[in-house]
mmCIF file of C-alpha atoms and ligand atoms in Angstrom:
data_model
loop_
_atom_site.group_PDB
_atom_site.id
_atom_site.type_symbol
_atom_site.label_atom_id
_atom_site.label_comp_id
_atom_site.label_asym_id
_atom_site.label_seq_id
_atom_site.Cartn_x
_atom_site.Cartn_y
_atom_site.Cartn_z
ATOM 1 C CA MET A 1 119.425 172.516 138.574
ATOM 2 C CA LYS A 2 118.636 169.435 140.648
ATOM 3 C CA ILE A 3 121.239 167.482 142.542
ATOM 4 C CA TYR A 4 120.822 163.989 143.921
ATOM 5 C CA LEU A 5 121.718 163.906 147.599
ATOM 6 C CA ASP A 6 121.119 160.784 149.684
ATOM 7 C CA GLY A 7 117.996 159.642 147.898
ATOM 8 C CA LYS A 8 116.452 163.051 147.226
ATOM 9 C CA LEU A 9 116.589 165.486 144.326
ATOM 10 C CA VAL A 10 117.328 168.892 145.819
ATOM 11 C CA ASP A 11 117.932 172.354 144.391
ATOM 12 C CA ARG A 12 121.520 173.467 143.939
ATOM 13 C CA GLU A 13 121.233 175.929 146.874
ATOM 14 C CA ASP A 14 120.059 173.125 149.157
ATOM 15 C CA ALA A 15 122.681 170.585 148.067
ATOM 16 C CA LYS A 16 124.767 170.863 151.220
ATOM 17 C CA ILE A 17 126.668 168.433 153.395
ATOM 18 C CA SER A 18 127.932 168.728 156.952
ATOM 19 C CA VAL A 19 131.308 170.221 157.871
ATOM 20 C CA PHE A 20 131.757 166.993 159.861
ATOM 21 C CA ASP A 21 131.607 164.855 156.708
ATOM 22 C CA HIS A 22 134.838 162.877 156.483
ATOM 23 C CA GLY A 23 134.906 163.536 152.744
ATOM 24 C CA LEU A 24 135.579 167.194 153.611
ATOM 25 C CA LEU A 25 137.663 166.621 156.736
ATOM 26 C CA TYR A 26 139.978 163.942 155.300
ATOM 27 C CA GLY A 27 139.215 163.439 151.612
ATOM 28 C CA ASP A 28 137.740 160.143 152.784
ATOM 29 C CA GLY A 29 135.540 159.083 149.902
ATOM 30 C CA VAL A 30 135.524 158.185 146.210
ATOM 31 C CA PHE A 31 134.235 159.681 142.984
ATOM 32 C CA GLU A 32 133.696 159.147 139.279
ATOM 33 C CA GLY A 33 133.567 161.492 136.307
ATOM 34 C CA ILE A 34 131.196 160.198 133.621
ATOM 35 C CA ARG A 35 129.938 161.662 130.356
ATOM 36 C CA ALA A 36 126.681 161.503 128.460
ATOM 37 C CA TYR A 37 126.541 162.038 124.714
ATOM 38 C CA ASN A 38 123.540 162.243 122.433
ATOM 39 C CA GLY A 39 121.025 160.895 124.982
ATOM 40 C CA ARG A 40 123.248 158.064 126.237
ATOM 41 C CA VAL A 41 125.566 157.589 129.204
ATOM 42 C CA PHE A 42 128.929 156.388 127.897
ATOM 43 C CA ARG A 43 130.429 153.246 129.496
ATOM 44 C CA LEU A 44 128.209 153.523 132.569
ATOM 45 C CA LYS A 45 128.786 149.929 133.680
ATOM 46 C CA GLU A 46 132.557 150.449 133.628
ATOM 47 C CA HIS A 47 132.276 153.649 135.689
ATOM 48 C CA LEU A 48 129.982 151.960 138.232
ATOM 49 C CA ASP A 49 132.323 148.976 138.475
ATOM 50 C CA ARG A 50 135.253 151.362 139.015
ATOM 51 C CA ILE A 51 133.623 153.407 141.794
ATOM 52 C CA TRP A 52 132.549 150.177 143.508
ATOM 53 C CA ALA A 53 136.152 148.937 143.242
ATOM 54 C CA SER A 54 137.516 152.259 144.583
ATOM 55 C CA ALA A 55 135.077 152.029 147.518
ATOM 56 C CA LYS A 56 135.994 148.399 148.173
ATOM 57 C CA ALA A 57 139.689 149.297 148.239
ATOM 58 C CA ILE A 58 139.146 151.889 150.985
ATOM 59 C CA ASN A 59 136.688 149.648 152.845
ATOM 60 C CA LEU A 60 133.711 151.919 152.199
ATOM 61 C CA THR A 61 130.302 150.351 151.655
ATOM 62 C CA ILE A 62 128.194 152.224 149.116
ATOM 63 C CA PRO A 63 124.741 152.268 150.740
ATOM 64 C CA ILE A 64 122.803 151.625 147.508
ATOM 65 C CA SER A 65 123.108 148.973 144.787
ATOM 66 C CA LYS A 66 124.602 149.509 141.320
ATOM 67 C CA ILE A 67 121.106 149.272 139.825
ATOM 68 C CA GLU A 68 119.810 151.896 142.277
ATOM 69 C CA MET A 69 122.811 154.109 141.460
ATOM 70 C CA GLU A 70 122.100 153.784 137.737
ATOM 71 C CA LYS A 71 118.421 154.664 138.284
ATOM 72 C CA ALA A 72 119.330 157.660 140.463
ATOM 73 C CA LEU A 73 121.795 158.905 137.844
ATOM 74 C CA ILE A 74 119.266 158.636 135.001
ATOM 75 C CA LYS A 75 116.605 160.291 137.186
ATOM 76 C CA THR A 76 118.951 163.222 137.878
ATOM 77 C CA LEU A 77 119.744 163.673 134.166
ATOM 78 C CA LEU A 78 116.019 163.575 133.318
ATOM 79 C CA ALA A 79 115.178 166.080 136.079
ATOM 80 C CA ASN A 80 117.743 168.448 134.566
ATOM 81 C CA LYS A 81 116.551 167.699 130.999
ATOM 82 C CA GLN A 82 120.108 166.787 130.140
ATOM 83 C CA THR A 83 120.900 164.560 127.187
ATOM 84 C CA GLU A 84 124.624 165.192 127.380
ATOM 85 C CA GLY A 85 127.277 166.607 129.646
ATOM 86 C CA TYR A 86 129.210 165.665 132.715
ATOM 87 C CA ILE A 87 128.077 163.458 135.584
ATOM 88 C CA ARG A 88 129.926 163.443 138.889
ATOM 89 C CA LEU A 89 129.279 160.593 141.330
ATOM 90 C CA ILE A 90 130.562 161.089 144.854
ATOM 91 C CA VAL A 91 130.400 158.770 147.845
ATOM 92 C CA THR A 92 131.792 160.180 151.079
ATOM 93 C CA ARG A 93 132.479 158.287 154.304
ATOM 94 C CA GLY A 94 129.724 160.419 155.859
ATOM 95 C CA CYS A 95 129.356 162.461 159.009
ATOM 96 C CA GLY A 96 131.670 161.711 161.897
ATOM 97 C CA ASP A 97 133.600 163.637 164.510
ATOM 98 C CA LEU A 98 137.006 165.347 164.472
ATOM 99 C CA GLY A 99 138.932 162.104 164.425
ATOM 100 C CA LEU A 100 140.254 159.922 161.636
ATOM 101 C CA ASP A 101 138.436 156.796 162.754
ATOM 102 C CA PRO A 102 135.700 155.955 160.225
ATOM 103 C CA ARG A 103 133.845 154.055 162.972
ATOM 104 C CA LYS A 104 132.910 157.514 164.282
ATOM 105 C CA CYS A 105 130.891 158.101 161.103
ATOM 106 C CA THR A 106 127.604 157.039 162.552
ATOM 107 C CA GLN A 107 125.444 157.960 159.597
ATOM 108 C CA PRO A 108 125.693 155.996 156.357
ATOM 109 C CA PRO A 109 127.998 157.238 153.585
ATOM 110 C CA SER A 110 126.568 160.111 151.528
ATOM 111 C CA VAL A 111 125.787 159.552 147.851
ATOM 112 C CA ILE A 112 125.856 162.639 145.649
ATOM 113 C CA ILE A 113 125.150 162.911 141.912
ATOM 114 C CA ILE A 114 125.833 166.185 140.129
ATOM 115 C CA THR A 115 125.092 166.614 136.435
ATOM 116 C CA ASP A 116 126.385 169.656 134.652
ATOM 117 C CA LYS A 117 127.689 171.023 131.398
ATOM 118 C CA ILE A 118 131.184 169.912 130.605
ATOM 119 C CA SER A 119 133.899 172.526 130.380
ATOM 120 C CA LEU A 120 135.754 171.638 127.214
ATOM 121 C CA TYR A 121 139.208 172.374 125.932
ATOM 122 C CA PRO A 122 139.025 174.743 122.923
ATOM 123 C CA ASP A 123 138.601 173.124 119.471
ATOM 124 C CA SER A 124 141.943 174.580 118.393
ATOM 125 C CA LEU A 125 143.713 172.298 120.860
ATOM 126 C CA TYR A 126 142.287 169.231 119.101
ATOM 127 C CA GLU A 127 143.294 170.576 115.691
ATOM 128 C CA LYS A 128 146.756 171.921 116.524
ATOM 129 C CA GLY A 129 147.630 169.713 119.490
ATOM 130 C CA GLY A 130 148.571 170.636 123.032
ATOM 131 C CA GLU A 131 151.711 170.877 125.101
ATOM 132 C CA VAL A 132 152.766 169.120 128.294
ATOM 133 C CA ILE A 133 155.558 169.472 130.811
ATOM 134 C CA THR A 134 156.962 166.917 133.234
ATOM 135 C CA ALA A 135 155.813 167.744 136.748
ATOM 136 C CA ALA A 136 158.264 167.711 139.642
ATOM 137 C CA THR A 137 155.387 166.334 141.753
ATOM 138 C CA ARG A 138 155.507 162.549 141.553
ATOM 139 C CA ARG A 139 152.523 160.233 141.436
ATOM 140 C CA LEU A 140 151.817 158.621 144.816
ATOM 141 C CA ARG A 141 153.433 155.257 145.353
ATOM 142 C CA PRO A 142 150.898 152.443 144.872
ATOM 143 C CA ASP A 143 151.913 150.993 148.249
ATOM 144 C CA SER A 144 150.817 154.281 149.905
ATOM 145 C CA LEU A 145 147.549 154.710 148.044
ATOM 146 C CA SER A 146 146.756 152.902 144.828
ATOM 147 C CA PRO A 147 146.433 155.307 141.879
ATOM 148 C CA ASN A 148 143.443 153.203 140.921
ATOM 149 C CA VAL A 149 141.437 154.500 143.858
ATOM 150 C CA LYS A 150 139.645 157.580 142.547
ATOM 151 C CA SER A 151 139.600 159.077 146.014
ATOM 152 C CA LEU A 152 138.407 162.515 147.086
ATOM 153 C CA ASN A 153 142.028 163.427 147.810
ATOM 154 C CA TYR A 154 143.477 164.703 144.539
ATOM 155 C CA LEU A 155 146.066 167.032 146.085
ATOM 156 C CA ASN A 156 148.918 165.139 144.473
ATOM 157 C CA ASN A 157 147.384 165.705 141.027
ATOM 158 C CA ILE A 158 146.361 169.278 141.822
ATOM 159 C CA MET A 159 149.970 170.173 142.731
ATOM 160 C CA ALA A 160 151.111 168.821 139.360
ATOM 161 C CA LYS A 161 148.264 170.610 137.538
ATOM 162 C CA MET A 162 149.421 173.881 139.111
ATOM 163 C CA GLU A 163 152.890 173.250 137.700
ATOM 164 C CA ALA A 164 151.345 172.887 134.232
ATOM 165 C CA THR A 165 149.366 176.090 134.642
ATOM 166 C CA LYS A 166 152.468 177.954 135.826
ATOM 167 C CA ALA A 167 154.351 176.728 132.752
ATOM 168 C CA GLY A 168 151.461 177.864 130.537
ATOM 169 C CA VAL A 169 150.621 174.390 129.218
ATOM 170 C CA MET A 170 147.454 172.291 129.359
ATOM 171 C CA GLU A 171 148.647 169.233 131.286
ATOM 172 C CA ALA A 172 151.553 167.828 133.259
ATOM 173 C CA VAL A 173 153.042 164.363 132.918
ATOM 174 C CA MET A 174 153.465 162.711 136.302
ATOM 175 C CA LEU A 175 156.275 160.227 136.862
ATOM 176 C CA ASN A 176 156.150 157.457 139.424
ATOM 177 C CA ALA A 177 158.600 157.268 142.332
ATOM 178 C CA GLU A 178 161.108 155.450 140.077
ATOM 179 C CA GLY A 179 160.972 158.147 137.410
ATOM 180 C CA TYR A 180 158.943 156.225 134.831
ATOM 181 C CA VAL A 181 155.954 157.874 133.145
ATOM 182 C CA ALA A 182 152.707 157.145 135.001
ATOM 183 C CA GLU A 183 150.010 159.417 133.518
ATOM 184 C CA CYS A 184 148.872 163.056 133.537
ATOM 185 C CA THR A 185 146.920 164.811 136.299
ATOM 186 C CA GLY A 186 143.494 163.883 134.917
ATOM 187 C CA ASP A 187 144.351 161.978 131.739
ATOM 188 C CA ASN A 188 146.229 158.889 130.612
ATOM 189 C CA ILE A 189 149.121 159.208 128.164
ATOM 190 C CA PHE A 190 149.827 157.268 124.951
ATOM 191 C CA ILE A 191 152.590 157.326 122.380
ATOM 192 C CA VAL A 192 152.789 155.902 118.868
ATOM 193 C CA LYS A 193 156.164 154.492 117.765
ATOM 194 C CA ASP A 194 156.863 152.599 114.532
ATOM 195 C CA GLY A 195 153.172 151.952 113.956
ATOM 196 C CA GLY A 196 152.493 150.565 117.441
ATOM 197 C CA LEU A 197 150.533 152.127 120.291
ATOM 198 C CA PHE A 198 152.055 152.245 123.786
ATOM 199 C CA THR A 199 150.766 153.347 127.194
ATOM 200 C CA PRO A 200 152.192 152.787 130.686
ATOM 201 C CA PRO A 201 150.692 149.810 132.551
ATOM 202 C CA ALA A 202 148.641 150.373 135.705
ATOM 203 C CA SER A 203 151.576 148.984 137.685
ATOM 204 C CA GLU A 204 153.585 152.137 136.802
ATOM 205 C CA GLY A 205 151.022 154.311 138.607
ATOM 206 C CA ALA A 206 148.436 154.956 135.912
ATOM 207 C CA LEU A 207 144.733 154.962 136.653
ATOM 208 C CA ILE A 208 143.040 152.393 134.423
ATOM 209 C CA GLY A 209 141.113 155.072 132.555
ATOM 210 C CA ILE A 210 137.875 154.137 130.876
ATOM 211 C CA THR A 211 138.821 156.268 127.871
ATOM 212 C CA ARG A 212 142.214 154.513 127.929
ATOM 213 C CA ASP A 213 140.521 151.092 127.745
ATOM 214 C CA THR A 214 138.233 152.323 124.967
ATOM 215 C CA VAL A 215 141.161 153.639 122.913
ATOM 216 C CA LEU A 216 143.143 150.401 123.408
ATOM 217 C CA GLU A 217 140.117 148.460 122.081
ATOM 218 C CA LEU A 218 139.604 150.810 119.140
ATOM 219 C CA ALA A 219 143.280 150.654 118.157
ATOM 220 C CA LYS A 220 143.313 146.865 118.325
ATOM 221 C CA ASN A 221 139.948 146.078 116.767
ATOM 222 C CA LYS A 222 139.232 149.006 114.402
ATOM 223 C CA LEU A 223 142.633 150.360 113.405
ATOM 224 C CA LYS A 224 144.257 146.911 113.632
ATOM 225 C CA ILE A 225 147.453 148.296 115.107
ATOM 226 C CA PRO A 226 149.510 146.562 117.777
ATOM 227 C CA VAL A 227 148.959 147.883 121.306
ATOM 228 C CA ARG A 228 151.264 147.355 124.261
ATOM 229 C CA GLU A 229 151.199 148.428 127.901
ATOM 230 C CA GLU A 230 154.849 149.149 128.517
ATOM 231 C CA ARG A 231 157.072 151.048 130.921
ATOM 232 C CA MET A 232 158.355 154.316 129.416
ATOM 233 C CA THR A 233 160.446 157.342 130.287
ATOM 234 C CA MET A 234 160.167 160.903 128.991
ATOM 235 C CA TYR A 235 162.807 159.923 126.381
ATOM 236 C CA ASN A 236 160.136 157.740 124.761
ATOM 237 C CA VAL A 237 157.696 160.661 124.750
ATOM 238 C CA TYR A 238 160.252 163.115 123.270
ATOM 239 C CA THR A 239 161.203 160.689 120.493
ATOM 240 C CA ALA A 240 157.692 159.350 119.775
ATOM 241 C CA ASP A 241 156.071 159.538 116.336
ATOM 242 C CA GLU A 242 152.822 160.671 117.959
ATOM 243 C CA CYS A 243 151.524 161.394 121.436
ATOM 244 C CA PHE A 244 148.042 161.927 122.853
ATOM 245 C CA LEU A 245 146.123 162.008 126.121
ATOM 246 C CA THR A 246 142.838 160.321 127.002
ATOM 247 C CA GLY A 247 140.234 161.108 129.640
ATOM 248 C CA THR A 248 136.514 161.494 130.144
ATOM 249 C CA ALA A 249 136.818 165.289 129.968
ATOM 250 C CA ALA A 250 139.543 165.578 127.286
ATOM 251 C CA GLU A 251 138.412 162.541 125.219
ATOM 252 C CA VAL A 252 141.409 162.012 122.898
ATOM 253 C CA ILE A 253 143.671 165.054 122.603
ATOM 254 C CA PRO A 254 146.853 165.262 120.501
ATOM 255 C CA ILE A 255 150.109 166.367 122.178
ATOM 256 C CA VAL A 256 152.713 167.997 119.943
ATOM 257 C CA ARG A 257 155.222 169.412 122.468
ATOM 258 C CA ALA A 258 156.692 167.989 125.648
ATOM 259 C CA ASP A 259 159.152 169.943 127.823
ATOM 260 C CA ALA A 260 159.799 172.334 124.908
ATOM 261 C CA ARG A 261 160.664 169.480 122.494
ATOM 262 C CA GLU A 262 158.546 169.168 119.383
ATOM 263 C CA ILE A 263 157.130 165.654 119.029
ATOM 264 C CA ALA A 264 157.879 164.410 115.470
ATOM 265 C CA ASP A 265 156.906 167.277 113.121
ATOM 266 C CA GLY A 266 154.899 169.086 115.803
ATOM 267 C CA LYS A 267 151.518 168.226 114.263
ATOM 268 C CA PRO A 268 148.835 165.775 115.434
ATOM 269 C CA GLY A 269 149.682 162.329 114.046
ATOM 270 C CA LYS A 270 147.613 160.208 111.653
ATOM 271 C CA ILE A 271 146.828 157.432 114.126
ATOM 272 C CA THR A 272 145.794 160.022 116.732
ATOM 273 C CA VAL A 273 143.444 161.699 114.248
ATOM 274 C CA ASN A 274 141.937 158.314 113.321
ATOM 275 C CA LEU A 275 141.427 157.421 116.974
ATOM 276 C CA ILE A 276 139.709 160.756 117.620
ATOM 277 C CA LYS A 277 137.297 159.974 114.769
ATOM 278 C CA GLU A 278 136.594 156.415 115.959
ATOM 279 C CA PHE A 279 136.138 157.607 119.539
ATOM 280 C CA LYS A 280 133.636 160.296 118.459
ATOM 281 C CA ASN A 281 131.640 157.668 116.556
ATOM 282 C CA LEU A 282 131.537 155.295 119.485
ATOM 283 C CA THR A 283 130.446 157.933 122.005
ATOM 284 C CA ARG A 284 127.553 158.978 119.820
ATOM 285 C CA LEU A 285 126.286 155.485 119.090
ATOM 286 C CA THR A 286 126.760 153.532 122.319
ATOM 287 C CA GLY A 287 125.834 153.893 125.968
ATOM 288 C CA VAL A 288 122.909 153.524 128.334
ATOM 289 C CA PRO A 289 119.880 155.480 127.027
ATOM 290 C CA ILE A 290 118.659 158.325 129.263
ATOM 291 C CA LYS A 291 115.020 157.339 129.663
HETATM 292 N N1 LIG B 301 144.070 159.639 135.340
HETATM 293 C C1 LIG B 301 143.558 160.315 136.384
HETATM 294 C C2 LIG B 301 144.402 160.583 137.567
HETATM 295 C C3 LIG B 301 142.209 160.726 136.353
HETATM 296 O O1 LIG B 301 141.678 161.377 137.390
HETATM 297 C C4 LIG B 301 142.019 159.785 134.124
HETATM 298 C C5 LIG B 301 143.348 159.379 134.236
HETATM 299 C C6 LIG B 301 141.246 159.429 132.899
HETATM 300 O O2 LIG B 301 140.322 158.389 133.207
HETATM 301 P P1 LIG B 301 138.939 158.239 132.430
HETATM 302 O O3 LIG B 301 138.274 157.065 133.081
HETATM 303 O O4 LIG B 301 138.183 159.513 132.624
HETATM 304 O O5 LIG B 301 139.274 157.969 131.022
HETATM 305 C C7 LIG B 301 141.433 160.460 135.205
HETATM 306 C C8 LIG B 301 140.013 160.952 135.177
HETATM 307 C C9 LIG B 301 138.777 167.044 135.451
HETATM 308 C C10 LIG B 301 138.583 165.634 135.818
HETATM 309 O O6 LIG B 301 137.989 167.866 135.941
HETATM 310 C C11 LIG B 301 139.387 164.624 135.313
HETATM 311 C C12 LIG B 301 139.195 163.291 135.692
HETATM 312 C C13 LIG B 301 138.234 163.009 136.565
HETATM 313 C C14 LIG B 301 137.446 164.006 137.073
HETATM 314 C C15 LIG B 301 137.607 165.331 136.703
HETATM 315 O O7 LIG B 301 139.694 167.351 134.670
HETATM 316 N N2 LIG B 301 140.021 162.348 135.153
#
């Protein structure tokens, strides 16, 4: 397996960075999780725009252009003969000293591209639906660190993920500091109520997921159902007609239990099943060709 590291394709064993990299020392850096399907990279422009925005927000200059990043990503996929799977882009602040000050990072930020197989949830979860709990760990306040920065510090989400694991469920819902639903640890959350589709707005602490945007478009344009970004509490999740999560890794996954309450009849809903179908279609037919 080849990994792109600062302009070179290196073997996995040689893909190493310094212990003085501020990405390691402080989580000072940004990343993206992207997927390729059927010889095409899905929503690449949106992922590149998002990592550039994340970098901008933390005042980190990505040392290559978006076009160069796209070329490097395609080159890495080709080197690994990969037509589908997971692509991880990472930009770290680079090598510095044992101090917070990014001015001490004298080398340019490191750019890393890893392509790998994706570890999927089992098929049964898509057919039967999954379960979530509400995490005690709250999403970070946007005035501390915007949830829209996909930074290398995911401890907040990892703590909540561990709560899910401990409870024996697949994901945890994270509330914002005010107690409103924000999102899950690596997925956005949606509910269906009275024929309409609802998801918390970014202002409630949700990352503007690329799968989230795709599903909002599909619901509006293909399924012709009303969509609204609206504040919600767990009451709205418990009493929803349908619930599902979206994310690059999970795609669209039905949720049938939340905090031990069955959602509706405890089976994946009709709109969810339709969205899964439309999403599958789109991922297979669109995207930047790997060539
Ligand atoms: N919220 C958070 C906090 C995320 O990290 C999403 C929502 C979904 O966004 P996209 O753009 O993917 O639709 C994410 C992204 C993993 C993993 O290993 C998950 C993400 C990123 C990287 C790895 O589960 N989720």
